[in-house]
């Protein structure tokens, strides 16, 4: 667990007074590293000042080689190959942040074909916002033509506590 610089958090110059306000960001990083076979996996949860949470995954290790007479995988020496493979990371998150009155949104940013009526100059970006009420609705396939993020939107609490009653 450590804290690190988070780059520029906010910066604004007032156009009338030319007064500048700037603040550096800070991030809280919680990392877990595990060795599994010939790999070391590091998963970091990064908490920002804006309430955002990012997850970074890192992988290190050594090749798992095999003796072979064919060309399956990447040949690293005569008759020795390292198989081609992929690593997939899945995360299951409890999204009941500050209670259950939240909604989960999948945000897909994409660009219409160029040239088209929607994108004549090739600089249009669209955003699809899908709210999910049930886990089954949130199943999706990877689409490299989109930038996909998720947002948890809090709903105002139905029950408010007057300032004088707070302890």
Coordinates of C-alpha atoms in Angstrom, one line a residue:
X1 CA 0.0 0.0 0.0
X2 CA 1.5 3.3 -1.0
X3 CA 0.6 6.8 -2.2
X4 CA 2.0 8.4 -5.4
X5 CA 1.7 11.5 -7.4
X6 CA -1.4 11.5 -9.6
X7 CA -0.4 14.2 -12.1
X8 CA -2.4 17.3 -12.7
X9 CA -5.7 17.1 -10.7
X10 CA -7.1 20.4 -11.6
X11 CA -5.9 23.6 -13.4
X12 CA -7.9 26.7 -14.4
X13 CA -6.9 30.2 -15.4
X14 CA -9.6 32.8 -15.0
X15 CA -9.9 34.6 -18.4
X16 CA -10.8 37.9 -16.7
X17 CA -8.3 38.1 -13.8
X18 CA -5.8 35.7 -15.2
X19 CA -5.6 34.1 -11.7
X20 CA -4.3 30.6 -11.9
X21 CA -5.4 27.7 -9.7
X22 CA -3.6 24.4 -10.0
X23 CA -3.5 21.3 -7.8
X24 CA -1.5 18.1 -8.0
X25 CA -3.3 14.8 -7.7
X26 CA -2.6 12.0 -5.3
X27 CA -3.4 8.3 -5.8
X28 CA -3.7 5.5 -3.2
X29 CA -2.3 2.3 -4.7
X30 CA -3.1 -1.2 -3.2
X31 CA -1.1 -3.9 -4.9
X32 CA -1.2 -7.7 -4.6
X33 CA 1.4 -9.9 -6.3
X34 CA 1.1 -13.6 -6.6
X35 CA 3.4 -16.2 -8.2
X36 CA 1.5 -18.8 -10.2
X37 CA 3.7 -21.4 -12.0
X38 CA 6.2 -19.5 -14.1
X39 CA 4.5 -16.1 -13.9
X40 CA 4.2 -13.3 -11.3
X41 CA 0.9 -11.5 -11.5
X42 CA 0.5 -8.0 -9.9
X43 CA -2.9 -6.4 -9.6
X44 CA -3.1 -2.8 -8.4
X45 CA -6.2 -1.0 -7.3
X46 CA -5.7 2.8 -7.8
X47 CA -8.0 5.2 -5.9
X48 CA -8.0 8.8 -7.2
X49 CA -9.1 12.1 -5.5
X50 CA -12.0 12.3 -8.0
X51 CA -13.5 9.1 -6.6
X52 CA -12.4 7.1 -9.6
X53 CA -11.0 3.5 -9.2
X54 CA -8.7 2.0 -11.8
X55 CA -7.3 -1.5 -11.9
X56 CA -3.9 -2.2 -13.5
X57 CA -2.6 -5.7 -14.1
X58 CA 1.0 -6.6 -14.7
X59 CA 2.6 -9.8 -15.7
X60 CA 6.2 -10.9 -15.4
X61 CA 7.9 -14.3 -15.5
X62 CA 9.8 -16.7 -17.6
X63 CA 8.8 -18.6 -20.7
X64 CA 7.4 -22.1 -20.3
X65 CA 9.3 -23.9 -23.0
X66 CA 8.8 -27.4 -24.5
X67 CA 10.9 -29.6 -26.7
X68 CA 9.4 -30.0 -30.1
X69 CA 10.2 -31.0 -33.6
X70 CA 7.5 -28.9 -35.2
X71 CA 7.0 -25.2 -35.3
X72 CA 4.1 -24.9 -32.8
X73 CA 4.8 -21.6 -30.9
X74 CA 7.9 -19.4 -31.0
X75 CA 11.1 -21.2 -31.6
X76 CA 13.6 -19.9 -29.0
X77 CA 16.3 -22.4 -29.8
X78 CA 16.6 -25.5 -32.0
X79 CA 13.8 -27.9 -31.1
X80 CA 12.7 -25.7 -28.2
X81 CA 9.5 -23.6 -28.4
X82 CA 7.5 -21.3 -26.2
X83 CA 3.8 -21.7 -26.8
X84 CA 1.7 -18.8 -27.9
X85 CA -1.0 -18.0 -25.4
X86 CA -3.1 -15.2 -23.8
X87 CA -3.9 -14.2 -20.3
X88 CA -7.4 -13.0 -19.4
X89 CA -8.3 -11.2 -16.2
X90 CA -11.8 -11.2 -14.8
X91 CA -13.1 -9.1 -12.0
X92 CA -16.2 -9.5 -10.0
X93 CA -17.1 -6.2 -8.2
X94 CA -19.7 -5.5 -5.5
X95 CA -21.2 -2.3 -6.8
X96 CA -23.3 -1.5 -3.7
X97 CA -21.3 1.6 -2.9
X98 CA -23.0 3.5 -0.1
X99 CA -26.0 1.3 -0.2
X100 CA -28.0 -0.4 -3.0
X101 CA -29.5 2.8 -4.6
X102 CA -26.9 2.8 -7.4
X103 CA -27.0 2.1 -11.2
X104 CA -24.3 0.6 -13.4
X105 CA -23.7 2.1 -16.8
X106 CA -21.5 0.8 -19.6
X107 CA -20.2 3.7 -21.7
X108 CA -19.0 2.9 -25.2
X109 CA -17.2 5.7 -27.2
X110 CA -17.0 5.1 -30.9
X111 CA -16.7 7.0 -34.2
X112 CA -19.1 6.7 -37.1
X113 CA -17.6 5.8 -40.6
X114 CA -15.9 8.6 -42.5
X115 CA -17.2 10.2 -44.6
X116 CA -20.8 10.0 -43.6
X117 CA -23.6 12.4 -42.6
X118 CA -22.8 11.8 -38.9
X119 CA -19.0 12.1 -39.4
X120 CA -18.1 14.2 -42.6
X121 CA -14.7 15.2 -41.3
X122 CA -13.7 12.1 -39.4
X123 CA -13.6 13.9 -36.0
X124 CA -17.0 12.8 -34.5
X125 CA -17.1 10.7 -31.4
X126 CA -20.4 9.2 -30.2
X127 CA -21.2 7.8 -26.7
X128 CA -23.6 5.0 -26.0
X129 CA -24.7 4.9 -22.4
X130 CA -26.4 1.6 -21.4
X131 CA -27.8 1.2 -17.9
X132 CA -27.9 -2.3 -16.5
X133 CA -30.5 -3.4 -14.0
X134 CA -29.5 -7.1 -13.9
X135 CA -26.2 -8.9 -14.3
X136 CA -27.5 -10.9 -17.3
X137 CA -27.9 -7.7 -19.2
X138 CA -24.3 -6.7 -18.8
X139 CA -22.8 -9.6 -20.8
X140 CA -20.8 -8.1 -23.6
X141 CA -18.2 -9.0 -26.2
X142 CA -14.9 -7.3 -26.7
X143 CA -15.0 -4.7 -29.5
X144 CA -11.6 -3.1 -30.3
X145 CA -13.4 -0.3 -32.3
X146 CA -14.9 1.1 -29.1
X147 CA -13.4 2.5 -25.9
X148 CA -15.5 0.9 -23.1
X149 CA -15.7 2.1 -19.5
X150 CA -18.1 1.6 -16.7
X151 CA -19.6 4.1 -14.3
X152 CA -21.4 3.6 -11.1
X153 CA -23.9 6.4 -10.6
X154 CA -25.2 7.0 -7.1
X155 CA -28.9 7.9 -6.6
X156 CA -29.9 10.5 -4.0
X157 CA -30.8 8.8 -0.7
X158 CA -34.5 8.7 0.0
X159 CA -33.7 9.2 3.7
X160 CA -31.9 12.4 4.7
X161 CA -30.6 13.2 8.1
X162 CA -30.9 16.8 9.3
X163 CA -27.6 18.4 10.2
X164 CA -28.6 18.7 13.8
X165 CA -29.2 15.0 14.2
X166 CA -25.8 13.8 12.9
X167 CA -23.5 12.3 15.4

